Amino acid sequence: MAGMDSAATPATPAAPSSGPGTVWAHVGQPFTPRDYDVVVLGAGRMGAAVALYLRQLAPHLSLLLLEEGGLPNEDGATLLAPGVWTAWGLPEDRMAQARWTRSQLETAFGDIRFQTRPLIELFMEGGTGRTPAADALAPYPDAQALVDTVALPFARVDAGAATYRPGALALAAAQQAVRAGADLMLNARARAALPADGSLHRAEPDGTGARVVIERLSVTNTHQIIVHDTHRLRAGVVVLALGADGPHAAEHDLGQHTTHARAYRQAPRLNVSSGDDTPVLRAAGLTLRPQNGGFTLVPAVHHRDPHGYVPTGGRLTGVPTGLRRETLEELVALMDALPPLGTEALGLGRSISDVPGAWLALPGGRADGLPLHQTLATGIHLLLGGPHADTLGLAVAHDLAAALAGLRGRPWDSPPPAPR
Amino acid sequence: MAGMDSAATPATPAAPSSGPGTVWAHVGQPFTPRDYDVVVLGAGRMGAAVALYLRQLAPHLSLLLLEEGGLPNEDGATLLAPGVWTAWGLPEDRMAQARWTRSQLETAFGDIRFQTRPLIELFMEGGTGRTPAADALAPYPDAQALVDTVALPFARVDAGAATYRPGALALAAAQQAVRAGADLMLNARARAALPADGSLHRAEPDGTGARVVIERLSVTNTHQIIVHDTHRLRAGVVVLALGADGPHAAEHDLGQHTTHARAYRQAPRLNVSSGDDTPVLRAAGLTLRPQNGGFTLVPAVHHRDPHGYVPTGGRLTGVPTGLRRETLEELVALMDALPPLGTEALGLGRSISDVPGAWLALPGGRADGLPLHQTLATGIHLLLGGPHADTLGLAVAHDLAAALAGLRGRPWDSPPPAPR
């Protein structure tokens, strides 16, 4: 098996990239459709990363990155992701990918606010590897002020955790991809379509795996989003990197049923002081992520939401709030242990639109599903981030790019064992 | 602790019940409110059973049983419950209650179609206690015809399982309660309300724990349900036996937040021949319950549905069905192993109203929550059945009745250990 060196060398001789790609940000910029070797749908962190890695690993492949909104999409999961890298909860055989992702986050994307920051998980009960919470929190007055250590007397610490901004990562990856020759179109809703004769599963000699239909969007004076014009082009390879919408697109546009699901996660704000040294806290599945001088609360995802669910604000003692009921219940249950949750510092809102939230993909339908890519049909790939994208997303995007480039080795591979 | 004998003897001297109670089936029958010692809201199997056991254990307590619909309610969980008694999945310390429930089902309620019937669970993989599926199914041609034993080659058998009709049980229990002196009002929507001064937590010397507001319902010529008249009365004790609506009532009417949740379960029909000897089958959580010459399919409940969820039919290859998406996916995944699921024999329907379904209470918010009763406030009790009500429901209803009667022993108690 090839080692690290081969990852930088395309399988076929490459025409070197000639300068940056073209960016179409709005419908005022004319677009003449052409065919591409690769079209990536979605410029969240997963789509932007696979685009960048493809430009690095296979610069001979022309590439178009399409995004329905801006960079990153304000409705997508990337912007709301906690941005907490931690090895906790990963299976051992994904640790090398996690470490590689961490080194990329640290070095490859400029200022995405990467910083090591301990993650302290708090418990009601003691156990292996748990220490007194008061000791663990002692160096961090901001964190201490949040926690009632009588209610949560035990802690374990991940000193190797780190935080960063997934939105900044997506933006940096997309910009680097463009500098490396990728074309990028924003405000473009796109879908993959099977070739007209439907013979998608037949390997096509000319390598044109799919058609892509692009609707360029604009906004009217009355703030309605309309389709300005529609284009069609052919792509040798299509990557669906549409986050929680990917499985729906696979089924609706390509007739490929998958086992993936989604959940709606809200990230309310807790306006309690935090700084660059404040650790990330976790209790009963709730993550408190220091951000912008306060905290962003990231509730646990327990399971998929059912098909047809429309997020709705719940009521707290009769008063409408912007938090979905299930999240509200979890915060209420923690109010004794984390007293600021019971104060005005918690941004409850009045309706669902008051609290930031996004649909999160659940790979394999599981709340602990790991990022993955999957071949839906010849030349059409689904790429999913999900709950562990903070820790593993870049490696999985790189893995897909390397596979599309025809490479066998991966940069996180161990050296092959010596022959015996 | 008192033994079995004391369970039959009320703690306070009883005025013996004098003949059957009064039944108000429709608004044409005049009702003059009076106070009751006990009012039970909901005449599903849990409410009907607690009413009957109260008449047996505490005949000195006057009792009114209220039901919003008929007997049993067509929208409730009782009528759709599988009616499969099995000790599988129960904690050891509830086995005595389960056995007592089984003996009650067998002997105490007349013809509720109780019959022993093996439960055969099928697996893809072998394991402890599993035998070849072909052998387990050999005596049962109807069941054999359902299963591809190449896909599901292993089985385990609960030879002690039994089936019965929960709807018939609820009806029999309510009728027996009336014969034993309980009053019963149908088509009566009721809610508990705190005493006007709000001092519910104060033990009230006269024992009047709550007010009950009753709206008697009738149906107009245009099939609209309207409130015909409203009554108020006082009750010493109120039991909320409202199934999945109980926790909402506790919160909305009494301000008592609970941890309970609910899930919407559909029970589609599989029109494949079955008889009295056909075993109950189970595979990947799906229970196939022989009923009326065919099978009723009872999907597993995996977790709560979110607040605000409105059940919707899913689509199968673009065609609308009456099954919710999550259930549809599970049936599709089993079509190879249970081939009749892939045929017209499966009643998919065209919209959600085509497939029978009901909201199921999840005690403690858990899909495996056991039946329970819980004191919400002095004199107000919540009684929940949920997924294991088939096996444990009667014992839990009896336990509440015995507690309200002031009894300490329970009929399933072991004899006290000999003193040493």
mmCIF file of C-alpha atoms in Angstrom, chain A residues 251 257 303-309 312 324-326 329, chain B residues 251 257 303-309 312 324-326 329:
data_model
loop_
_atom_site.group_PDB
_atom_site.id
_atom_site.type_symbol
_atom_site.label_atom_id
_atom_site.label_comp_id
_atom_site.label_asym_id
_atom_site.label_seq_id
_atom_site.Cartn_x
_atom_site.Cartn_y
_atom_site.Cartn_z
ATOM 1 C CA GLU A 251 -33.728 9.669 -2.299
ATOM 2 C CA HIS A 257 -32.850 5.203 -0.135
ATOM 3 C CA HIS A 303 -32.063 10.340 18.472
ATOM 4 C CA ARG A 304 -33.496 11.291 15.106
ATOM 5 C CA ASP A 305 -36.510 13.521 14.761
ATOM 6 C CA PRO A 306 -39.416 11.918 12.933
ATOM 7 C CA HIS A 307 -40.187 12.656 9.323
ATOM 8 C CA GLY A 308 -42.582 15.581 9.125
ATOM 9 C CA TYR A 309 -41.510 17.131 12.430
ATOM 10 C CA THR A 312 -41.848 24.320 17.712
ATOM 11 C CA ARG A 324 -37.992 23.116 21.622
ATOM 12 C CA ARG A 325 -39.615 21.298 24.473
ATOM 13 C CA GLU A 326 -37.080 18.466 24.756
ATOM 14 C CA GLU A 329 -36.674 19.997 29.736
ATOM 15 C CA GLU B 251 -48.711 19.820 33.683
ATOM 16 C CA HIS B 257 -44.082 18.842 35.392
ATOM 17 C CA HIS B 303 -37.830 6.744 21.676
ATOM 18 C CA ARG B 304 -40.231 9.579 22.373
ATOM 19 C CA ASP B 305 -41.651 11.742 19.635
ATOM 20 C CA PRO B 306 -40.867 15.422 20.000
ATOM 21 C CA HIS B 307 -43.365 17.916 21.337
ATOM 22 C CA GLY B 308 -45.381 19.338 18.458
ATOM 23 C CA TYR B 309 -44.941 16.319 16.207
ATOM 24 C CA THR B 312 -47.668 12.129 8.795
ATOM 25 C CA ARG B 324 -45.212 7.121 9.293
ATOM 26 C CA ARG B 325 -41.841 7.210 7.651
ATOM 27 C CA GLU B 326 -39.887 5.598 10.497
ATOM 28 C CA GLU B 329 -38.371 2.172 6.854
#
